Amino acid sequence: MELRAYIVRRLLLLIPVLFGISLLIFGITMLFSPIERASLYVSDPKQLRDLASIIQTYGLDQPFWSQYGTWLGQVFQGNLGWSKVVSMPVWNAIWNFLPATLELAIFAAPVIIFSGIFLGTKAAAQKDKPLDHATRVGAIIGWSLPNFWLGLILLMVFYGALSGLLPPGRLSIGMDAVVNSAEFARYTHINTLDAILNWRWDVFLDALRHLILPVITLSVTNVAFIMRLMRSSMLESLGKGYVLTARAKGLDEKTVVNKHARRNALIPVITISGYLFAALAGGAVITETIFNYKGIGWWAWQSASRLDIPSVLGFALFSAVLFVLVNLIVDILYTRVDPRVRLGGGIQ
Amino acid sequence: MEDLVRIRDLSVRFYTYEGVVQAIEHMDLDIRKGETLGIVGETGSGKTMTAMAILRLIPYPGKIESGSIIFTESGLRGEVDLLALSEDRMRSLRGNKMSMVFQEPSAALNPVFTIGDQISEVYLLHRRHELGYRAMQQVEGLLADGKGNPLAGLRRPFWRWQRRLYCKIAQESHPLEPRIVARIPFFNRLLWRLRDEAELLTVNILRDVEIPDPARVAKEYPHELSGGMKQRAVIAMALACSPKLLIADEPTTSLDVTIQAQILELFRRIKVEKGASVLYITHNLGVAAEICDRVAVMYAGRLCEVAGVEEIFSNPLHPYTRALLDAIPKPGKEPQPIPGTLADQFSPPPGCHFHPRCPNAMPICNQEVPELKEVSKDHLVACHLF
Ligand SMILES: Nc1ncnc2c1ncn2[C@@H]1O[C@H](COP(=O)(O)OP(=O)(O)OP(=O)(O)O)[C@@H](O)[C@H]1O
Ligand code: SF4
Ligand SMILES: [Mg+2]
């Protein structure tokens, strides 16, 4: 199928997906009674008497369809509602927090994906040898470490014990001032990238310093996953006839493994890597919260813990769009790696 | 006739969780120069493992336990014992002096590389000096033609660099500079002529195995070809470096009948034109009759009978060979399936492995292993009857 037609078709498919998701989440919020929901609009307990008027104003006692219709009408006008925790429209909040999360994803995803592929290949090529066992033990440990626990331990060591070597947050206070000053042009709001574009290596290094711990935290748990997937995919590939052909040609083991077997083994790993990136770019909720790294995940956590319904809805819709887009990119990438795959046609 | 391969006392075992499998037991077998030798036997008799032992590619958990495999035309000094060679030396022979065609062409080809890439790979590996030399000549031609041409002047430094690289590739066995250049993105394009030359050879060899429109096929992926074309491509890959020994492991089993006949015809032609010895593995005596000069019959890891193809059909001696012949469907005669079941691979019957199924079995047969003896000229049998 032609690439453009395929992309258009997939984007059209996004519409029913978004409808479904919004219905689902909206339905869940309707499980709360109008009074409960009205009380969320009140910050001062003395105003509790006004609940009835709030219910009246926002139509919280209207039937489901009418409320959903009202909300949908606003969404179509580009109004996703008001995010209370950060006091700005939801739409602005998403744009505001996205660059931070993207920055984290851009640093963490390659670390996770490439080291997972590398270690998985090694483990498969040396099946049942010491390295294989070592990576297996490592995977189990990494996998079973809770994110928040690992994050806190890392903070205790590298921030607490080592007197602020690797601090939480996104930038140090001084650098924050630099970034927000007039002579620093914020092209992308991705601090490391902007720092390079502004030729400010001090800002770059400071941003990098803040990224190290979150990246490590995300990597330790997720590398295990990619690595084990790569290992099993690689083992399957190594048992295939074309690997024997490659050996019978006289190729050395390195070429057999890294060229002939790995190229095929990568195919399933690409899908999962795509999901991983989407998950990271959609906000690493726990990690961002622990490190006080103000990205989408941090915002989503703040909103969810205060039952900020418009924000949670906005976050869910944003995640859905992200997943569909990443999926689309993965599908197109597939056709580059596996010539048997045709766009929209499965495997021949 | 002179020998190309002399297998002596070859034993291969598999150490599996369920037990030890003696896949090949004390095998002695010669492959002569220019002949097509068939190996025939039921499933599990050790045909494929014989081939894999020659290439030294026995899969894990298998091991070559003992024996020697003398290869007389390795291109290394004199006769060599393949089982005593270093892995590096062995690799330089695989795909070069000896190569293999597998049963399933769709499995044997890598789905993510083009046919051309997969065949060129063999040339780039084993014919590097030659390719380097040809590429160098190309560049020298360019340098000579470009004299006095101001436009060509700009490109002369690149051409000179290319000439130096190709010259090193043509002369040295592990040239440092070209290897470094090959690893640097963009700069590695300097070596494109090497690939170009390999591609020329690839198209030639594809034409040799009667693939129509070889230049187009070289650019296609395996899934774009039919089964017969795929098998031709695999055969082309095996023939690329004009091997002395071509091993074919049931190369027609997965193809339909008309294609089978064409592939058999191709093998016959290869033998005549290329002068290679062919080790042709099949479980079908009929196929062996069509293309083999001699036939070796195997049962449960041991050779039963080795003889010229006419001799085997006119004067079969071993009871297993006779049973196999009776099992071939012929007009006017019911095929007789061999009674009994295959020997258990973990604990085959003692003495002659065939005795539980043998109509001529004698008391000695479950006591002593029959030796392979020459009963008449070029006719060897392992049976207590002889
Ligand atoms: N990977 C393996 N693990 C364990 N045993 C094996 C393995 N490969 C082969 N064998 C054993 O080696 C013996 C010989 O196998 P081989 O593949 O040579 O048989 P074959 O004659 O080629 O049979 P077929 O006609 O089915 O291809 C068999 O008994 C088999 O059980
Ligand atoms: S040795 Fe005995 S059992 Fe074996 S084939 Fe000959 S006669 Fe039959
Ligand atoms: Mg076999």
mmCIF file of C-alpha atoms in Angstrom, chain A residues 29-247:
data_model
loop_
_atom_site.group_PDB
_atom_site.id
_atom_site.type_symbol
_atom_site.label_atom_id
_atom_site.label_comp_id
_atom_site.label_asym_id
_atom_site.label_seq_id
_atom_site.Cartn_x
_atom_site.Cartn_y
_atom_site.Cartn_z
ATOM 1 C CA THR A 29 -15.548 9.463 36.753
ATOM 2 C CA MET A 30 -19.338 9.224 36.685
ATOM 3 C CA LEU A 31 -19.083 6.510 39.334
ATOM 4 C CA PHE A 32 -18.565 9.353 41.814
ATOM 5 C CA SER A 33 -21.688 11.057 43.012
ATOM 6 C CA PRO A 34 -22.384 14.677 41.971
ATOM 7 C CA ILE A 35 -21.679 15.821 45.529
ATOM 8 C CA GLU A 36 -18.329 14.098 45.642
ATOM 9 C CA ARG A 37 -17.372 15.628 42.361
ATOM 10 C CA ALA A 38 -18.649 19.029 43.261
ATOM 11 C CA SER A 39 -16.546 18.996 46.421
ATOM 12 C CA LEU A 40 -13.461 18.676 44.249
ATOM 13 C CA TYR A 41 -14.127 22.190 42.953
ATOM 14 C CA VAL A 42 -13.943 23.548 46.466
ATOM 15 C CA SER A 43 -10.663 24.308 48.107
ATOM 16 C CA ASP A 44 -12.023 26.070 51.170
ATOM 17 C CA PRO A 45 -14.108 23.921 53.562
ATOM 18 C CA LYS A 46 -16.196 26.971 54.435
ATOM 19 C CA GLN A 47 -17.602 26.976 50.926
ATOM 20 C CA LEU A 48 -19.089 23.497 51.326
ATOM 21 C CA ARG A 49 -22.541 25.044 51.611
ATOM 22 C CA ASP A 50 -22.254 26.141 47.990
ATOM 23 C CA LEU A 51 -22.047 22.573 46.669
ATOM 24 C CA ALA A 52 -25.583 22.730 45.327
ATOM 25 C CA SER A 53 -24.800 25.786 43.275
ATOM 26 C CA ILE A 54 -21.640 24.154 41.930
ATOM 27 C CA ILE A 55 -23.648 21.109 40.898
ATOM 28 C CA GLN A 56 -26.071 23.498 39.253
ATOM 29 C CA THR A 57 -23.414 25.533 37.436
ATOM 30 C CA TYR A 58 -21.447 22.603 36.060
ATOM 31 C CA GLY A 59 -24.480 20.415 35.406
ATOM 32 C CA LEU A 60 -23.091 17.597 37.511
ATOM 33 C CA ASP A 61 -26.526 16.096 38.089
ATOM 34 C CA GLN A 62 -27.340 15.921 34.389
ATOM 35 C CA PRO A 63 -27.622 12.477 32.762
ATOM 36 C CA PHE A 64 -24.411 10.818 31.536
ATOM 37 C CA TRP A 65 -24.920 11.554 27.858
ATOM 38 C CA SER A 66 -25.641 15.171 28.390
ATOM 39 C CA GLN A 67 -22.493 15.655 30.519
ATOM 40 C CA TYR A 68 -20.372 13.655 28.073
ATOM 41 C CA GLY A 69 -21.789 15.655 25.174
ATOM 42 C CA THR A 70 -20.967 18.921 26.870
ATOM 43 C CA TRP A 71 -17.405 17.791 27.567
ATOM 44 C CA LEU A 72 -16.981 16.505 24.019
ATOM 45 C CA GLY A 73 -18.249 19.774 22.615
ATOM 46 C CA GLN A 74 -15.575 21.596 24.574
ATOM 47 C CA VAL A 75 -12.880 19.162 23.450
ATOM 48 C CA PHE A 76 -13.789 19.814 19.829
ATOM 49 C CA GLN A 77 -13.275 23.486 20.469
ATOM 50 C CA GLY A 78 -9.790 22.673 21.734
ATOM 51 C CA ASN A 79 -10.773 23.105 25.369
ATOM 52 C CA LEU A 80 -9.684 20.163 27.477
ATOM 53 C CA GLY A 81 -10.639 21.853 30.734
ATOM 54 C CA TRP A 82 -8.687 23.410 33.581
ATOM 55 C CA SER A 83 -5.848 21.665 35.379
ATOM 56 C CA LYS A 84 -6.165 22.740 38.989
ATOM 57 C CA VAL A 85 -2.861 21.370 40.291
ATOM 58 C CA VAL A 86 -0.822 23.556 37.981
ATOM 59 C CA SER A 87 -3.398 26.305 37.447
ATOM 60 C CA MET A 88 -3.444 26.353 33.700
ATOM 61 C CA PRO A 89 -5.563 24.847 30.931
ATOM 62 C CA VAL A 90 -5.005 21.106 30.462
ATOM 63 C CA TRP A 91 -3.874 21.694 26.913
ATOM 64 C CA ASN A 92 -1.168 24.099 28.086
ATOM 65 C CA ALA A 93 -0.169 21.715 30.844
ATOM 66 C CA ILE A 94 0.451 18.945 28.307
ATOM 67 C CA TRP A 95 2.593 21.209 26.143
ATOM 68 C CA ASN A 96 4.328 22.528 29.188
ATOM 69 C CA PHE A 97 5.329 19.167 30.630
ATOM 70 C CA LEU A 98 5.875 17.234 27.417
ATOM 71 C CA PRO A 99 9.421 18.495 26.644
ATOM 72 C CA ALA A 100 10.740 17.356 30.038
ATOM 73 C CA THR A 101 9.264 13.901 29.595
ATOM 74 C CA LEU A 102 10.468 13.695 26.005
ATOM 75 C CA GLU A 103 13.941 14.621 27.156
ATOM 76 C CA LEU A 104 13.925 11.825 29.695
ATOM 77 C CA ALA A 105 12.590 9.371 27.109
ATOM 78 C CA ILE A 106 15.163 10.452 24.532
ATOM 79 C CA PHE A 107 17.954 9.689 26.977
ATOM 80 C CA ALA A 108 16.503 6.582 28.602
ATOM 81 C CA ALA A 109 15.087 4.753 25.560
ATOM 82 C CA PRO A 110 18.355 4.363 23.619
ATOM 83 C CA VAL A 111 20.194 3.256 26.768
ATOM 84 C CA ILE A 112 17.517 0.663 27.483
ATOM 85 C CA ILE A 113 17.029 -0.523 23.912
ATOM 86 C CA PHE A 114 20.661 -0.721 22.827
ATOM 87 C CA SER A 115 21.990 -2.295 25.988
ATOM 88 C CA GLY A 116 19.042 -4.714 25.998
ATOM 89 C CA ILE A 117 19.784 -5.742 22.420
ATOM 90 C CA PHE A 118 23.512 -5.995 23.094
ATOM 91 C CA LEU A 119 23.180 -8.057 26.264
ATOM 92 C CA GLY A 120 20.421 -10.236 24.825
ATOM 93 C CA THR A 121 22.567 -11.052 21.797
ATOM 94 C CA LYS A 122 25.555 -11.931 23.971
ATOM 95 C CA ALA A 123 23.454 -14.068 26.286
ATOM 96 C CA ALA A 124 21.956 -16.020 23.391
ATOM 97 C CA ALA A 125 25.282 -16.493 21.626
ATOM 98 C CA GLN A 126 26.747 -17.814 24.885
ATOM 99 C CA LYS A 127 23.733 -19.807 25.998
ATOM 100 C CA ASP A 128 24.270 -21.663 29.289
ATOM 101 C CA LYS A 129 27.725 -20.144 29.698
ATOM 102 C CA PRO A 130 28.621 -17.896 32.671
ATOM 103 C CA LEU A 131 27.650 -14.682 30.882
ATOM 104 C CA ASP A 132 24.195 -16.044 30.131
ATOM 105 C CA HIS A 133 23.650 -16.980 33.767
ATOM 106 C CA ALA A 134 24.955 -13.631 34.932
ATOM 107 C CA THR A 135 22.576 -11.693 32.704
ATOM 108 C CA ARG A 136 19.713 -13.925 33.790
ATOM 109 C CA VAL A 137 20.368 -13.213 37.475
ATOM 110 C CA GLY A 138 20.794 -9.536 36.654
ATOM 111 C CA ALA A 139 17.487 -9.525 34.806
ATOM 112 C CA ILE A 140 15.620 -11.069 37.709
ATOM 113 C CA ILE A 141 17.100 -8.578 40.165
ATOM 114 C CA GLY A 142 16.465 -5.613 37.897
ATOM 115 C CA TRP A 143 12.973 -6.738 37.183
ATOM 116 C CA SER A 144 11.953 -7.298 40.752
ATOM 117 C CA LEU A 145 13.423 -4.055 42.098
ATOM 118 C CA PRO A 146 10.543 -1.634 42.631
ATOM 119 C CA ASN A 147 11.117 1.625 40.797
ATOM 120 C CA PHE A 148 10.368 3.842 43.760
ATOM 121 C CA TRP A 149 12.675 1.872 46.045
ATOM 122 C CA LEU A 150 15.589 1.922 43.606
ATOM 123 C CA GLY A 151 14.989 5.633 42.979
ATOM 124 C CA LEU A 152 15.043 6.452 46.675
ATOM 125 C CA ILE A 153 18.186 4.395 47.292
ATOM 126 C CA LEU A 154 19.943 6.118 44.399
ATOM 127 C CA LEU A 155 18.901 9.503 45.740
ATOM 128 C CA MET A 156 20.105 8.587 49.209
ATOM 129 C CA VAL A 157 23.505 7.602 47.874
ATOM 130 C CA PHE A 158 24.153 10.121 45.114
ATOM 131 C CA TYR A 159 22.305 13.087 46.544
ATOM 132 C CA GLY A 160 22.373 12.434 50.272
ATOM 133 C CA ALA A 161 25.609 10.601 51.003
ATOM 134 C CA LEU A 162 27.640 12.130 48.190
ATOM 135 C CA SER A 163 26.526 15.666 49.116
ATOM 136 C CA GLY A 164 24.407 16.634 46.162
ATOM 137 C CA LEU A 165 26.455 15.024 43.398
ATOM 138 C CA LEU A 166 23.371 14.018 41.380
ATOM 139 C CA PRO A 167 20.390 16.067 42.536
ATOM 140 C CA PRO A 168 16.673 15.597 41.822
ATOM 141 C CA GLY A 169 14.676 18.004 39.673
ATOM 142 C CA ARG A 170 15.429 19.166 36.145
ATOM 143 C CA LEU A 171 17.951 21.938 36.667
ATOM 144 C CA SER A 172 19.845 23.516 39.538
ATOM 145 C CA ILE A 173 18.458 26.853 40.735
ATOM 146 C CA GLY A 174 21.226 28.882 39.142
ATOM 147 C CA MET A 175 20.862 27.152 35.808
ATOM 148 C CA ASP A 176 17.105 27.506 35.987
ATOM 149 C CA ALA A 177 17.611 31.248 36.082
ATOM 150 C CA VAL A 178 19.929 31.064 33.066
ATOM 151 C CA VAL A 179 17.438 29.020 31.088
ATOM 152 C CA ASN A 180 14.603 31.402 31.877
ATOM 153 C CA SER A 181 16.623 34.504 31.155
ATOM 154 C CA ALA A 182 16.123 36.542 28.012
ATOM 155 C CA GLU A 183 19.412 35.693 26.268
ATOM 156 C CA PHE A 184 18.768 31.942 26.436
ATOM 157 C CA ALA A 185 16.561 30.982 23.492
ATOM 158 C CA ARG A 186 14.279 28.047 24.346
ATOM 159 C CA TYR A 187 13.759 26.500 20.949
ATOM 160 C CA THR A 188 12.432 23.135 22.089
ATOM 161 C CA HIS A 189 12.235 23.340 25.879
ATOM 162 C CA ILE A 190 14.348 20.197 25.853
ATOM 163 C CA ASN A 191 17.087 21.602 28.077
ATOM 164 C CA THR A 192 20.050 19.594 26.791
ATOM 165 C CA LEU A 193 19.196 20.360 23.185
ATOM 166 C CA ASP A 194 18.555 24.055 23.833
ATOM 167 C CA ALA A 195 21.811 24.243 25.764
ATOM 168 C CA ILE A 196 23.724 22.930 22.771
ATOM 169 C CA LEU A 197 21.910 25.293 20.424
ATOM 170 C CA ASN A 198 22.750 28.184 22.761
ATOM 171 C CA TRP A 199 26.290 26.904 23.128
ATOM 172 C CA ARG A 200 25.923 26.808 26.919
ATOM 173 C CA TRP A 201 27.852 23.767 28.063
ATOM 174 C CA ASP A 202 27.344 24.593 31.726
ATOM 175 C CA VAL A 203 23.589 24.296 31.221
ATOM 176 C CA PHE A 204 24.055 21.132 29.203
ATOM 177 C CA LEU A 205 26.145 19.439 31.883
ATOM 178 C CA ASP A 206 23.774 20.530 34.617
ATOM 179 C CA ALA A 207 20.772 19.116 32.748
ATOM 180 C CA LEU A 208 22.684 15.927 32.119
ATOM 181 C CA ARG A 209 23.561 15.662 35.800
ATOM 182 C CA HIS A 210 19.868 15.728 36.645
ATOM 183 C CA LEU A 211 19.042 13.114 34.051
ATOM 184 C CA ILE A 212 21.487 10.435 35.163
ATOM 185 C CA LEU A 213 19.573 9.010 38.116
ATOM 186 C CA PRO A 214 16.138 8.874 36.471
ATOM 187 C CA VAL A 215 17.701 7.264 33.405
ATOM 188 C CA ILE A 216 19.427 4.655 35.560
ATOM 189 C CA THR A 217 16.226 3.962 37.475
ATOM 190 C CA LEU A 218 14.231 3.482 34.296
ATOM 191 C CA SER A 219 16.984 1.400 32.681
ATOM 192 C CA VAL A 220 17.506 -1.112 35.462
ATOM 193 C CA THR A 221 13.935 -2.329 35.321
ATOM 194 C CA ASN A 222 13.334 -2.070 31.600
ATOM 195 C CA VAL A 223 16.643 -3.365 30.245
ATOM 196 C CA ALA A 224 15.843 -6.769 31.724
ATOM 197 C CA PHE A 225 12.676 -6.895 29.691
ATOM 198 C CA ILE A 226 14.231 -6.023 26.324
ATOM 199 C CA MET A 227 17.213 -8.242 27.049
ATOM 200 C CA ARG A 228 15.183 -11.359 27.780
ATOM 201 C CA LEU A 229 13.012 -10.749 24.741
ATOM 202 C CA MET A 230 16.078 -10.285 22.559
ATOM 203 C CA ARG A 231 17.665 -13.427 23.984
ATOM 204 C CA SER A 232 14.721 -15.668 23.213
ATOM 205 C CA SER A 233 14.203 -14.091 19.815
ATOM 206 C CA MET A 234 17.899 -14.565 19.098
ATOM 207 C CA LEU A 235 17.863 -18.204 20.220
ATOM 208 C CA GLU A 236 15.002 -18.895 17.861
ATOM 209 C CA SER A 237 16.822 -17.172 15.045
ATOM 210 C CA LEU A 238 20.078 -19.036 15.760
ATOM 211 C CA GLY A 239 18.281 -22.349 15.278
ATOM 212 C CA LYS A 240 17.071 -21.407 11.809
ATOM 213 C CA GLY A 241 18.336 -22.876 8.575
ATOM 214 C CA TYR A 242 19.807 -19.618 7.307
ATOM 215 C CA VAL A 243 22.200 -19.543 10.250
ATOM 216 C CA LEU A 244 23.470 -22.967 9.263
ATOM 217 C CA THR A 245 23.784 -21.727 5.678
ATOM 218 C CA ALA A 246 25.755 -18.742 6.917
ATOM 219 C CA ARG A 247 28.134 -21.026 8.831
#
